[in-house]
Amino acid sequence: MASEPKFMVIGFLFLILKAASAQQLGVYNVKAYGASGYGQIDSTKAFQDAWNASCATAGKPRIVIPEGKYLVGPLVFKGPCKGMQVIELRGELLASTDLSIYVSNWIQFQYIDGLIITGNGRFNGQGATAWPHNQCPKKWSCKLLPTSLVFSYVTNATIMGVTLLDPKLFHMQVFKSNYVTFNSIRVTAPGDSPNTDGLHIAESSNIVVNKAVIATGDDCISIGPGNRNLSITGVTCGPGHGISVGSLGKTPGENDVVGLTVRNCTFIGTSNGLRIKSWQSSVSALKASGFHYEDIVMKDVYNPIIIDQEYCPYVSCPEKDPSLVKITDVTFKNIRGTSLSEEAIKLVCSASNPCEGVQLQDIHFEYTGDKPNISLTSTCVNAQGFSNGNVNPNSCV
Ligand SMILES: *[C@@H]1O[C@H](CO)[C@@H](O)[C@H](O)[C@H]1NC(C)=O
Ligand SMILES: *[C@@H]1O[C@H](CO)[C@@H](O)[C@H](O)[C@H]1NC(C)=O
Ligand SMILES: *[C@@H]1O[C@H](CO)[C@@H](O)[C@H](O)[C@H]1NC(C)=O
Ligand SMILES: *[C@@H]1O[C@H](CO)[C@@H](O)[C@H](O)[C@H]1NC(C)=O
Ligand SMILES: *[C@@H]1O[C@H](CO)[C@@H](O)[C@H](O)[C@H]1NC(C)=O
């Protein structure tokens, strides 16, 4: 029956109409490109084809990923595109667990001006089988596993509503990008998963993170060199290592970090709260300045406020020269909660480049560690600044 000419003609017309209407509306459904929503068959090519078609479309085309599970290997969503790109993620993307197929990262967005990623879908890095292969917590130089989402040379982007889980390395990374906003993102990985930073930002400006919930094994948000004007508000971190500027100074030619606001954030059971760290022997001399931390609540945090310019997580680091990173104008204001260590405030700055303009204002911590009869302390080494309001433990600046 189906081979009768009139049915074939009708079928053919239907296909043309379907394609035409998809084209007109600018909707690119990955299923129309052959993606399988049952999580078994590799759908990498379908996703890449859908992107290429959408990227070549002017206006505001939309890539739709319907409910279902889609197994995909490395994807490069590369621009420049003709229009603004919208990706509506309703399903779950599953990263291939075959490490041999990755060149660098899992899903990369590059050279795009105008991008929206929206929906209640999930990016599942399926990292558990890769974690034992990660040597970075032990070795100074190590091969990096794939990060789940990487935005490089992206401007004017909003990522909202989506969930990321179990990456092989970082959940997300922003590099050489401007005006990127993360809104209401959820990030989840076990507290002992290695190097699973929630978001790492480097060489970028005007990046905003608002209302995220980040539970992971490493930094909640880490801020590398070369960043300007970052804003982090309404973020809940824990478990994990807290919000960290650094580690700075590891590689030659690092650029300054200037302008960071962290406001209305909560830390629950993290190893650090607000941290600035630079390597013990930095090869790079750079400035880190204009950081403002305000309205922060912490519960059972091991190092609530910490500047560590002698950072060396390994048994030994190359040399022991003082850090060349100069930290200035850092304000900690209205910060309260509980500390698991006695040293709730620890400001260990560089002997050759002391911290200047460190301000402590209205800080209150109580001890919730195991030791009896502990009163909290604050430690300052090469740290200059001032305090006002009530500061408990008593300020050392
Ligand atoms: C997608 O477009 C890029 C160029 O932008 C090209 O290199 C690549 O082969 C295309 N991929 C597919 C699957 O068509
Ligand atoms: C960002 O994208 C929106 C939507 O396309 C557009 O209206 C706006 O002009 C863009 N802003 C910049 C700074 O490119
Ligand atoms: C800093 O970032 C915020 C949020 O993106 C933006 O509104 C503001 O204009 C930026 N300031 C500068 C000086 O670029
Ligand atoms: C603080 O952040 C929470 C989300 O953690 C949000 O619901 C609340 O509205 C924020 N408050 C202010 C004053 O911005
Ligand atoms: C703790 O302090 C109380 C009262 O000051 C004292 O009786 C007790 O011996 C102290 N315990 C320890 C282990 O120092």
Tab-separated table of C-alpha atoms and ligand atoms in Angstrom:
chain	number	residue	atom	x	y	z
A	1	MET	CA	0.000	0.000	0.000
A	2	ALA	CA	2.583	2.498	1.064
A	3	SER	CA	4.395	2.051	-2.217
A	4	GLU	CA	1.385	3.314	-4.186
A	5	PRO	CA	2.355	6.565	-5.900
A	6	LYS	CA	-0.415	8.723	-4.380
A	7	PHE	CA	0.562	7.753	-0.826
A	8	MET	CA	4.169	8.433	-1.632
A	9	VAL	CA	3.270	11.855	-3.006
A	10	ILE	CA	1.168	12.687	0.057
A	11	GLY	CA	3.927	11.465	2.347
A	12	PHE	CA	6.497	13.460	0.473
A	13	LEU	CA	4.387	16.626	0.604
A	14	PHE	CA	3.891	16.088	4.320
A	15	LEU	CA	7.640	15.862	4.878
A	16	ILE	CA	8.231	19.044	2.897
A	17	LEU	CA	5.521	20.878	4.838
A	18	LYS	CA	6.913	19.615	8.121
A	19	ALA	CA	10.418	20.704	7.221
A	20	ALA	CA	9.143	24.053	5.951
A	21	SER	CA	7.140	24.784	9.089
A	22	ALA	CA	10.077	23.854	11.294
A	23	GLN	CA	12.190	26.165	9.200
A	24	GLN	CA	9.663	29.002	9.362
A	25	LEU	CA	9.249	28.802	13.099
A	26	GLY	CA	12.989	28.402	13.508
A	27	VAL	CA	12.522	25.381	15.750
A	28	TYR	CA	15.160	22.682	15.552
A	29	ASN	CA	14.075	19.614	17.454
A	30	VAL	CA	17.012	17.255	17.955
A	31	LYS	CA	14.646	14.315	17.359
A	32	ALA	CA	13.985	15.591	13.843
A	33	TYR	CA	17.742	15.198	13.313
A	34	GLY	CA	17.702	11.584	14.500
A	35	ALA	CA	18.438	11.928	18.224
A	36	SER	CA	17.257	9.010	20.339
A	37	GLY	CA	15.643	9.829	23.670
A	38	TYR	CA	16.213	6.402	25.222
A	39	GLY	CA	19.779	6.989	26.396
A	40	GLN	CA	21.362	4.042	24.563
A	41	ILE	CA	22.143	5.164	21.036
A	42	ASP	CA	24.742	7.892	20.552
A	43	SER	CA	23.034	11.103	19.438
A	44	THR	CA	26.119	13.293	19.037
A	45	LYS	CA	25.688	13.790	15.301
A	46	ALA	CA	22.008	14.715	15.596
A	47	PHE	CA	22.841	17.415	18.167
A	48	GLN	CA	25.716	18.744	16.088
A	49	ASP	CA	23.516	18.858	12.960
A	50	ALA	CA	20.701	20.626	14.826
A	51	TRP	CA	23.176	23.233	16.100
A	52	ASN	CA	24.677	23.789	12.673
A	53	ALA	CA	21.228	24.327	11.161
A	54	SER	CA	20.115	26.633	13.953
A	55	CYS	CA	23.366	28.591	13.949
A	56	ALA	CA	22.902	29.310	10.249
A	57	THR	CA	19.434	30.788	10.872
A	58	ALA	CA	18.822	34.497	11.400
A	59	GLY	CA	16.506	35.825	14.110
A	60	LYS	CA	16.010	33.800	17.267
A	61	PRO	CA	16.007	30.108	16.314
A	62	ARG	CA	15.356	27.546	19.004
A	63	ILE	CA	16.919	24.124	19.498
A	64	VAL	CA	14.491	21.918	21.373
A	65	ILE	CA	15.616	18.893	23.369
A	66	PRO	CA	12.387	17.155	24.439
A	67	GLU	CA	11.999	14.978	27.511
A	68	GLY	CA	14.076	11.791	27.381
A	69	LYS	CA	17.700	10.776	27.877
A	70	TYR	CA	20.224	11.523	25.158
A	71	LEU	CA	23.651	9.929	25.089
A	72	VAL	CA	26.160	12.371	23.612
A	73	GLY	CA	29.936	12.500	23.310
A	74	PRO	CA	31.905	15.721	22.920
A	75	LEU	CA	29.962	18.528	21.260
A	76	VAL	CA	31.283	21.822	19.942
A	77	PHE	CA	28.621	24.465	19.458
A	78	LYS	CA	30.600	26.974	17.535
A	79	GLY	CA	29.658	30.392	16.202
A	80	PRO	CA	29.544	33.048	15.079
A	81	CYS	CA	25.890	32.362	14.355
A	82	LYS	CA	23.511	34.361	12.200
A	83	GLY	CA	20.967	34.885	14.978
A	84	MET	CA	20.650	34.648	18.688
A	85	GLN	CA	20.622	30.991	19.776
A	86	VAL	CA	18.083	29.544	22.190
A	87	ILE	CA	18.464	26.036	23.561
A	88	GLU	CA	15.446	24.663	25.355
A	89	LEU	CA	16.554	21.693	27.435
A	90	ARG	CA	13.714	19.596	28.782
A	91	GLY	CA	15.451	16.215	28.641
A	92	GLU	CA	18.660	14.909	30.175
A	93	LEU	CA	21.956	14.785	28.316
A	94	LEU	CA	24.184	11.876	29.334
A	95	ALA	CA	27.919	12.265	28.706
A	96	SER	CA	29.547	9.241	27.141
A	97	THR	CA	31.621	7.354	29.704
A	98	ASP	CA	34.243	6.389	27.093
A	99	LEU	CA	37.113	8.751	27.986
A	100	SER	CA	39.004	7.925	24.782
A	101	ILE	CA	36.548	9.876	22.612
A	102	TYR	CA	37.121	13.238	24.361
A	103	VAL	CA	39.558	15.713	22.850
A	104	SER	CA	39.080	18.243	25.637
A	105	ASN	CA	35.705	18.939	27.219
A	106	TRP	CA	32.170	17.623	26.932
A	107	ILE	CA	29.931	20.456	25.646
A	108	GLN	CA	31.639	23.620	24.424
A	109	PHE	CA	30.061	26.892	23.355
A	110	GLN	CA	32.489	29.062	21.403
A	111	TYR	CA	32.473	32.422	19.616
A	112	ILE	CA	28.789	33.108	20.217
A	113	ASP	CA	27.150	36.488	20.676
A	114	GLY	CA	23.626	35.985	22.035
A	115	LEU	CA	22.793	32.658	23.682
A	116	ILE	CA	20.033	31.458	25.981
A	117	ILE	CA	20.004	28.024	27.591
A	118	THR	CA	16.756	27.409	29.389
A	119	GLY	CA	14.494	24.634	30.651
A	120	ASN	CA	14.364	22.291	33.603
A	121	GLY	CA	16.571	19.671	31.938
A	122	ARG	CA	19.846	18.174	33.090
A	123	PHE	CA	23.444	17.867	31.956
A	124	ASN	CA	24.643	14.597	33.441
A	125	GLY	CA	28.417	14.217	33.134
A	126	GLN	CA	28.285	10.582	34.357
A	127	GLY	CA	31.654	11.233	35.968
A	128	ALA	CA	31.786	8.527	38.647
A	129	THR	CA	33.728	6.057	36.480
A	130	ALA	CA	36.184	8.803	35.455
A	131	TRP	CA	36.999	10.082	38.956
A	132	PRO	CA	39.501	7.308	39.769
A	133	HIS	CA	41.487	8.421	36.651
A	134	ASN	CA	41.873	11.982	37.975
A	135	GLN	CA	45.459	12.498	39.194
A	136	CYS	CA	45.158	16.276	39.726
A	137	PRO	CA	44.549	16.223	43.486
A	138	LYS	CA	47.909	14.432	43.831
A	139	LYS	CA	50.097	15.853	41.086
A	140	TRP	CA	51.260	19.346	40.134
A	141	SER	CA	50.951	18.596	36.421
A	142	CYS	CA	48.212	16.238	35.379
A	143	LYS	CA	45.981	15.440	32.420
A	144	LEU	CA	42.614	17.167	32.789
A	145	LEU	CA	39.406	15.180	32.438
A	146	PRO	CA	36.571	16.805	30.462
A	147	THR	CA	34.626	19.695	31.997
A	148	SER	CA	30.889	19.402	31.341
A	149	LEU	CA	29.987	22.856	29.981
A	150	VAL	CA	32.545	25.342	28.685
A	151	PHE	CA	31.720	28.838	27.458
A	152	SER	CA	34.605	30.509	25.663
A	153	TYR	CA	34.502	33.737	23.686
A	154	VAL	CA	30.798	34.009	24.469
A	155	THR	CA	29.027	37.335	25.020
A	156	ASN	CA	25.515	38.129	26.064
A	157	ALA	CA	24.417	34.739	27.331
A	158	THR	CA	21.924	33.571	29.928
A	159	ILE	CA	21.850	30.073	31.348
A	160	MET	CA	18.834	29.459	33.526
A	161	GLY	CA	16.897	26.747	35.296
A	162	VAL	CA	19.026	23.779	34.258
A	163	THR	CA	20.698	21.209	36.512
A	164	LEU	CA	24.218	19.836	36.214
A	165	LEU	CA	25.319	16.639	37.854
A	166	ASP	CA	28.342	14.401	38.267
A	167	PRO	CA	30.844	16.017	35.903
A	168	LYS	CA	34.115	14.268	35.096
A	169	LEU	CA	35.991	17.446	36.116
A	170	PHE	CA	34.369	20.914	36.580
A	171	HIS	CA	30.638	21.320	36.060
A	172	MET	CA	31.032	24.622	34.187
A	173	GLN	CA	33.767	26.921	33.013
A	174	VAL	CA	33.659	30.438	31.582
A	175	PHE	CA	36.701	31.665	29.653
A	176	LYS	CA	37.271	34.918	27.708
A	177	SER	CA	33.593	35.744	27.906
A	178	ASN	CA	31.535	38.819	28.810
A	179	TYR	CA	28.029	39.435	30.063
A	180	VAL	CA	27.159	35.851	30.930
A	181	THR	CA	24.434	35.325	33.540
A	182	PHE	CA	23.658	32.100	35.384
A	183	ASN	CA	20.237	32.209	36.951
A	184	SER	CA	18.637	29.553	39.192
A	185	ILE	CA	21.116	26.828	38.304
A	186	ARG	CA	21.400	23.597	40.301
A	187	VAL	CA	24.698	21.778	40.570
A	188	THR	CA	25.099	18.404	42.230
A	189	ALA	CA	27.987	15.984	42.754
A	190	PRO	CA	29.182	13.980	45.788
A	191	GLY	CA	31.199	15.881	48.410
A	192	ASP	CA	34.196	13.609	47.780
A	193	SER	CA	34.252	13.795	43.964
A	194	PRO	CA	37.631	15.221	42.805
A	195	ASN	CA	37.963	18.684	41.170
A	196	THR	CA	34.246	18.985	40.502
A	197	ASP	CA	34.152	22.803	40.825
A	198	GLY	CA	30.659	24.167	40.247
A	199	LEU	CA	31.760	27.071	38.081
A	200	HIS	CA	35.237	28.251	37.210
A	201	ILE	CA	35.559	31.741	35.747
A	202	ALA	CA	38.715	33.000	34.040
A	203	GLU	CA	39.679	35.955	31.816
A	204	SER	CA	36.094	37.202	31.766
A	205	SER	CA	34.052	40.223	32.771
A	206	ASN	CA	30.522	41.042	33.870
A	207	ILE	CA	29.643	37.489	34.822
A	208	VAL	CA	26.636	37.149	37.117
A	209	VAL	CA	25.602	34.137	39.181
A	210	ASN	CA	22.223	34.514	40.840
A	211	LYS	CA	20.226	32.039	42.935
A	212	ALA	CA	22.272	28.919	42.379
A	213	VAL	CA	22.311	25.852	44.620
A	214	ILE	CA	25.715	24.190	44.361
A	215	ALA	CA	26.582	20.927	46.130
A	216	THR	CA	29.864	19.487	44.926
A	217	GLY	CA	33.296	18.052	45.754
A	218	ASP	CA	35.476	21.093	45.109
A	219	ASP	CA	34.989	24.866	44.915
A	220	CYS	CA	31.410	26.044	44.703
A	221	ILE	CA	32.598	28.871	42.447
A	222	SER	CA	36.263	29.463	41.662
A	223	ILE	CA	37.546	32.697	40.220
A	224	GLY	CA	40.777	32.503	38.282
A	225	PRO	CA	43.008	35.244	36.878
A	226	GLY	CA	41.940	38.010	34.507
A	227	ASN	CA	38.403	38.567	35.774
A	228	ARG	CA	36.624	41.908	36.143
A	229	ASN	CA	33.315	42.906	37.680
A	230	LEU	CA	31.810	39.626	38.801
A	231	SER	CA	28.649	39.351	40.837
A	232	ILE	CA	27.555	36.354	42.906
A	233	THR	CA	24.257	36.670	44.757
A	234	GLY	CA	21.777	34.306	46.398
A	235	VAL	CA	24.014	31.263	46.055
A	236	THR	CA	23.848	28.312	48.461
A	237	CYS	CA	27.060	26.262	48.643
A	238	GLY	CA	27.631	22.902	50.330
A	239	PRO	CA	29.121	20.412	50.450
A	240	GLY	CA	32.251	21.695	48.727
A	241	HIS	CA	35.163	24.051	49.218
A	242	GLY	CA	33.310	27.370	49.153
A	243	ILE	CA	33.698	30.451	46.955
A	244	SER	CA	37.320	30.948	46.080
A	245	VAL	CA	39.391	33.539	44.295
A	246	GLY	CA	42.374	31.575	43.026
A	247	SER	CA	44.547	29.816	43.079
A	248	LEU	CA	46.386	32.782	41.609
A	249	GLY	CA	49.976	32.997	40.461
A	250	LYS	CA	50.586	29.502	39.128
A	251	THR	CA	51.241	30.295	35.470
A	252	PRO	CA	53.220	33.108	33.819
A	253	GLY	CA	51.386	36.192	32.523
A	254	GLU	CA	48.275	36.001	34.672
A	255	ASN	CA	46.085	39.125	34.590
A	256	ASP	CA	44.616	41.039	37.544
A	257	VAL	CA	41.356	40.114	39.247
A	258	VAL	CA	39.412	43.309	39.881
A	259	GLY	CA	35.874	43.764	41.165
A	260	LEU	CA	33.942	40.965	42.822
A	261	THR	CA	30.740	41.170	44.822
A	262	VAL	CA	29.504	38.186	46.810
A	263	ARG	CA	26.223	38.971	48.534
A	264	ASN	CA	23.386	37.096	50.251
A	265	CYS	CA	25.063	33.699	50.036
A	266	THR	CA	24.833	30.681	52.359
A	267	PHE	CA	27.486	28.073	53.088
A	268	ILE	CA	26.508	24.792	54.698
A	269	GLY	CA	29.165	22.283	55.738
A	270	THR	CA	31.828	23.545	53.341
A	271	SER	CA	35.543	23.266	54.091
A	272	ASN	CA	36.024	26.980	53.343
A	273	GLY	CA	33.593	29.857	53.113
A	274	LEU	CA	35.119	32.972	51.558
A	275	ARG	CA	38.620	32.234	50.373
A	276	ILE	CA	41.346	34.048	48.464
A	277	LYS	CA	44.392	31.937	47.689
A	278	SER	CA	47.621	32.320	45.821
A	279	TRP	CA	50.391	29.814	45.276
A	280	GLN	CA	53.303	29.811	47.654
A	281	SER	CA	55.764	30.452	44.833
A	282	SER	CA	53.917	32.392	42.202
A	283	VAL	CA	55.618	32.951	38.882
A	284	SER	CA	53.137	35.725	38.095
A	285	ALA	CA	52.877	39.158	39.743
A	286	LEU	CA	49.289	40.361	39.626
A	287	LYS	CA	46.772	42.393	41.586
A	288	ALA	CA	43.666	41.052	43.277
A	289	SER	CA	41.525	43.940	44.436
A	290	GLY	CA	38.082	45.358	45.034
A	291	PHE	CA	36.359	42.356	46.606
A	292	HIS	CA	33.192	42.912	48.582
A	293	TYR	CA	31.631	40.132	50.653
A	294	GLU	CA	28.361	41.026	52.370
A	295	ASP	CA	25.310	39.407	54.021
A	296	ILE	CA	26.732	35.920	54.286
A	297	VAL	CA	25.496	33.082	56.494
A	298	MET	CA	27.635	30.038	57.294
A	299	LYS	CA	26.829	26.821	59.091
A	300	ASP	CA	29.559	24.427	60.224
A	301	VAL	CA	32.234	25.787	57.907
A	302	TYR	CA	35.824	24.797	58.630
A	303	ASN	CA	37.580	28.000	57.445
A	304	PRO	CA	34.870	30.659	57.223
A	305	ILE	CA	37.073	33.602	56.184
A	306	ILE	CA	40.480	32.794	54.783
A	307	ILE	CA	43.180	34.492	52.774
A	308	ASP	CA	45.941	32.005	52.089
A	309	GLN	CA	48.965	33.244	50.176
A	310	GLU	CA	50.997	30.164	50.993
A	311	TYR	CA	48.741	27.778	49.149
A	312	CYS	CA	50.278	24.397	48.380
A	313	PRO	CA	47.900	21.436	48.394
A	314	TYR	CA	50.672	18.938	47.610
A	315	VAL	CA	53.304	17.304	49.754
A	316	SER	CA	55.779	19.762	48.293
A	317	CYS	CA	55.610	22.709	45.921
A	318	PRO	CA	58.497	23.830	43.667
A	319	GLU	CA	59.898	26.653	45.830
A	320	LYS	CA	59.028	28.652	48.878
A	321	ASP	CA	59.293	32.274	47.793
A	322	PRO	CA	56.620	34.683	49.032
A	323	SER	CA	53.660	35.140	46.701
A	324	LEU	CA	53.888	37.997	44.177
A	325	VAL	CA	50.104	38.438	44.202
A	326	LYS	CA	49.108	41.785	45.754
A	327	ILE	CA	45.737	41.724	47.533
A	328	THR	CA	44.064	45.083	48.275
A	329	ASP	CA	40.629	46.475	49.209
A	330	VAL	CA	38.764	43.453	50.500
A	331	THR	CA	35.663	44.011	52.641
A	332	PHE	CA	33.959	41.375	54.771
A	333	LYS	CA	30.679	42.793	56.082
A	334	ASN	CA	27.741	41.285	57.962
A	335	ILE	CA	28.990	37.723	58.031
A	336	ARG	CA	27.686	35.324	60.644
A	337	GLY	CA	27.398	31.680	61.521
A	338	THR	CA	29.315	28.770	62.981
A	339	SER	CA	32.892	27.623	62.556
A	340	LEU	CA	34.220	24.091	62.886
A	341	SER	CA	37.790	25.292	63.382
A	342	GLU	CA	39.111	27.603	66.086
A	343	GLU	CA	40.490	30.036	63.517
A	344	ALA	CA	37.319	31.530	62.107
A	345	ILE	CA	39.259	34.382	60.508
A	346	LYS	CA	42.613	33.623	58.965
A	347	LEU	CA	44.427	36.200	56.871
A	348	VAL	CA	47.837	34.889	55.842
A	349	CYS	CA	49.261	37.278	53.286
A	350	SER	CA	52.534	37.486	51.415
A	351	ALA	CA	55.688	38.661	53.211
A	352	SER	CA	56.835	40.535	50.109
A	353	ASN	CA	53.361	41.831	49.169
A	354	PRO	CA	51.292	42.357	52.328
A	355	CYS	CA	47.514	42.622	52.003
A	356	GLU	CA	46.256	46.215	52.273
A	357	GLY	CA	42.817	47.651	52.911
A	358	VAL	CA	41.292	44.553	54.447
A	359	GLN	CA	38.117	45.585	56.251
A	360	LEU	CA	36.199	43.489	58.762
A	361	GLN	CA	32.788	44.778	59.771
A	362	ASP	CA	29.965	43.154	61.781
A	363	ILE	CA	31.168	39.598	61.929
A	364	HIS	CA	29.920	37.018	64.367
A	365	PHE	CA	30.962	33.388	64.601
A	366	GLU	CA	30.385	30.677	67.137
A	367	TYR	CA	32.383	27.499	67.487
A	368	THR	CA	30.658	24.185	66.702
A	369	GLY	CA	33.703	21.906	66.506
A	370	ASP	CA	34.418	18.918	68.767
A	371	LYS	CA	36.926	20.442	71.188
A	372	PRO	CA	35.704	21.579	74.604
A	373	ASN	CA	36.155	25.122	75.925
A	374	ILE	CA	37.225	26.746	72.680
A	375	SER	CA	37.081	30.443	72.014
A	376	LEU	CA	37.488	31.417	68.400
A	377	THR	CA	40.553	33.279	67.177
A	378	SER	CA	41.526	35.416	64.250
A	379	THR	CA	44.996	35.284	62.747
A	380	CYS	CA	46.681	37.955	60.669
A	381	VAL	CA	50.045	37.600	58.980
A	382	ASN	CA	51.207	40.510	56.805
A	383	ALA	CA	47.641	41.810	56.700
A	384	GLN	CA	46.848	45.515	57.007
A	385	GLY	CA	43.440	47.121	57.246
A	386	PHE	CA	40.836	48.000	59.848
A	387	SER	CA	37.697	46.756	61.471
A	388	ASN	CA	34.484	48.357	62.615
A	389	GLY	CA	31.209	47.322	64.159
A	390	ASN	CA	31.250	44.153	66.244
A	391	VAL	CA	33.727	41.547	65.198
A	392	ASN	CA	33.788	38.187	66.964
A	393	PRO	CA	36.375	36.662	67.145
A	394	ASN	CA	38.181	39.920	67.817
A	395	SER	CA	39.696	41.387	64.723
A	396	CYS	CA	43.408	40.977	64.134
A	397	VAL	CA	43.621	43.840	61.629
B	1	LIG	C1	29.082	22.004	11.740
B	1	LIG	O1	29.661	23.204	11.263
B	1	LIG	C2	31.069	23.268	11.389
B	1	LIG	C3	31.527	24.611	10.903
B	1	LIG	O2	30.900	25.630	11.638
B	1	LIG	C4	31.715	22.152	10.619
B	1	LIG	O3	33.100	22.169	10.847
B	1	LIG	C5	31.157	20.821	11.073
B	1	LIG	O4	31.649	19.792	10.251
B	1	LIG	C6	29.654	20.815	11.001
B	1	LIG	N1	29.180	19.595	11.584
B	1	LIG	C7	28.186	18.893	11.091
B	1	LIG	C8	27.832	17.651	11.817
B	1	LIG	O5	27.596	19.233	10.086
B	2	LIG	C1	21.862	40.588	23.955
B	2	LIG	O1	20.884	39.832	23.298
B	2	LIG	C2	19.599	40.427	23.280
B	2	LIG	C3	18.638	39.476	22.656
B	2	LIG	O2	19.027	39.183	21.360
B	2	LIG	C4	19.681	41.734	22.516
B	2	LIG	O3	18.422	42.351	22.558
B	2	LIG	C5	20.713	42.633	23.166
B	2	LIG	O4	20.887	43.782	22.388
B	2	LIG	C6	22.046	41.932	23.278
B	2	LIG	N1	22.941	42.750	24.053
B	2	LIG	C7	24.214	42.916	23.727
B	2	LIG	C8	25.020	43.756	24.666
B	2	LIG	O5	24.716	42.398	22.748
B	3	LIG	C1	29.327	45.178	36.296
B	3	LIG	O1	28.437	44.079	36.105
B	3	LIG	C2	27.077	44.432	36.281
B	3	LIG	C3	26.287	43.161	36.087
B	3	LIG	O2	26.658	42.543	34.913
B	3	LIG	C4	26.654	45.491	35.283
B	3	LIG	O3	25.317	45.858	35.521
B	3	LIG	C5	27.569	46.704	35.419
B	3	LIG	O4	27.256	47.627	34.432
B	3	LIG	C6	29.016	46.281	35.298
B	3	LIG	N1	29.900	47.405	35.549
B	3	LIG	C7	30.865	47.734	34.715
B	3	LIG	C8	31.697	48.903	35.147
B	3	LIG	O5	31.079	47.162	33.671
B	4	LIG	C1	18.821	35.960	49.021
B	4	LIG	O1	18.965	34.738	48.316
B	4	LIG	C2	17.846	33.901	48.367
B	4	LIG	C3	18.201	32.650	47.617
B	4	LIG	O2	19.167	31.945	48.327
B	4	LIG	C4	16.652	34.597	47.731
B	4	LIG	O3	15.516	33.778	47.821
B	4	LIG	C5	16.403	35.909	48.447
B	4	LIG	O4	15.377	36.612	47.791
B	4	LIG	C6	17.662	36.757	48.451
B	4	LIG	N1	17.454	37.943	49.276
B	4	LIG	C7	17.805	39.151	48.884
B	4	LIG	C8	17.546	40.256	49.850
B	4	LIG	O5	18.302	39.372	47.792
B	5	LIG	C1	36.076	23.569	80.518
B	5	LIG	O1	35.692	24.682	81.282
B	5	LIG	C2	35.007	24.328	82.468
B	5	LIG	C3	34.507	25.584	83.161
B	5	LIG	O2	35.334	26.671	82.885
B	5	LIG	C4	35.953	23.517	83.368
B	5	LIG	O3	35.271	23.101	84.531
B	5	LIG	C5	36.425	22.284	82.597
B	5	LIG	O4	37.405	21.595	83.337
B	5	LIG	C6	37.051	22.687	81.262
B	5	LIG	N1	37.358	21.485	80.500
B	5	LIG	C7	38.501	21.304	79.878
B	5	LIG	C8	38.671	20.023	79.144
B	5	LIG	O5	39.414	22.114	79.919
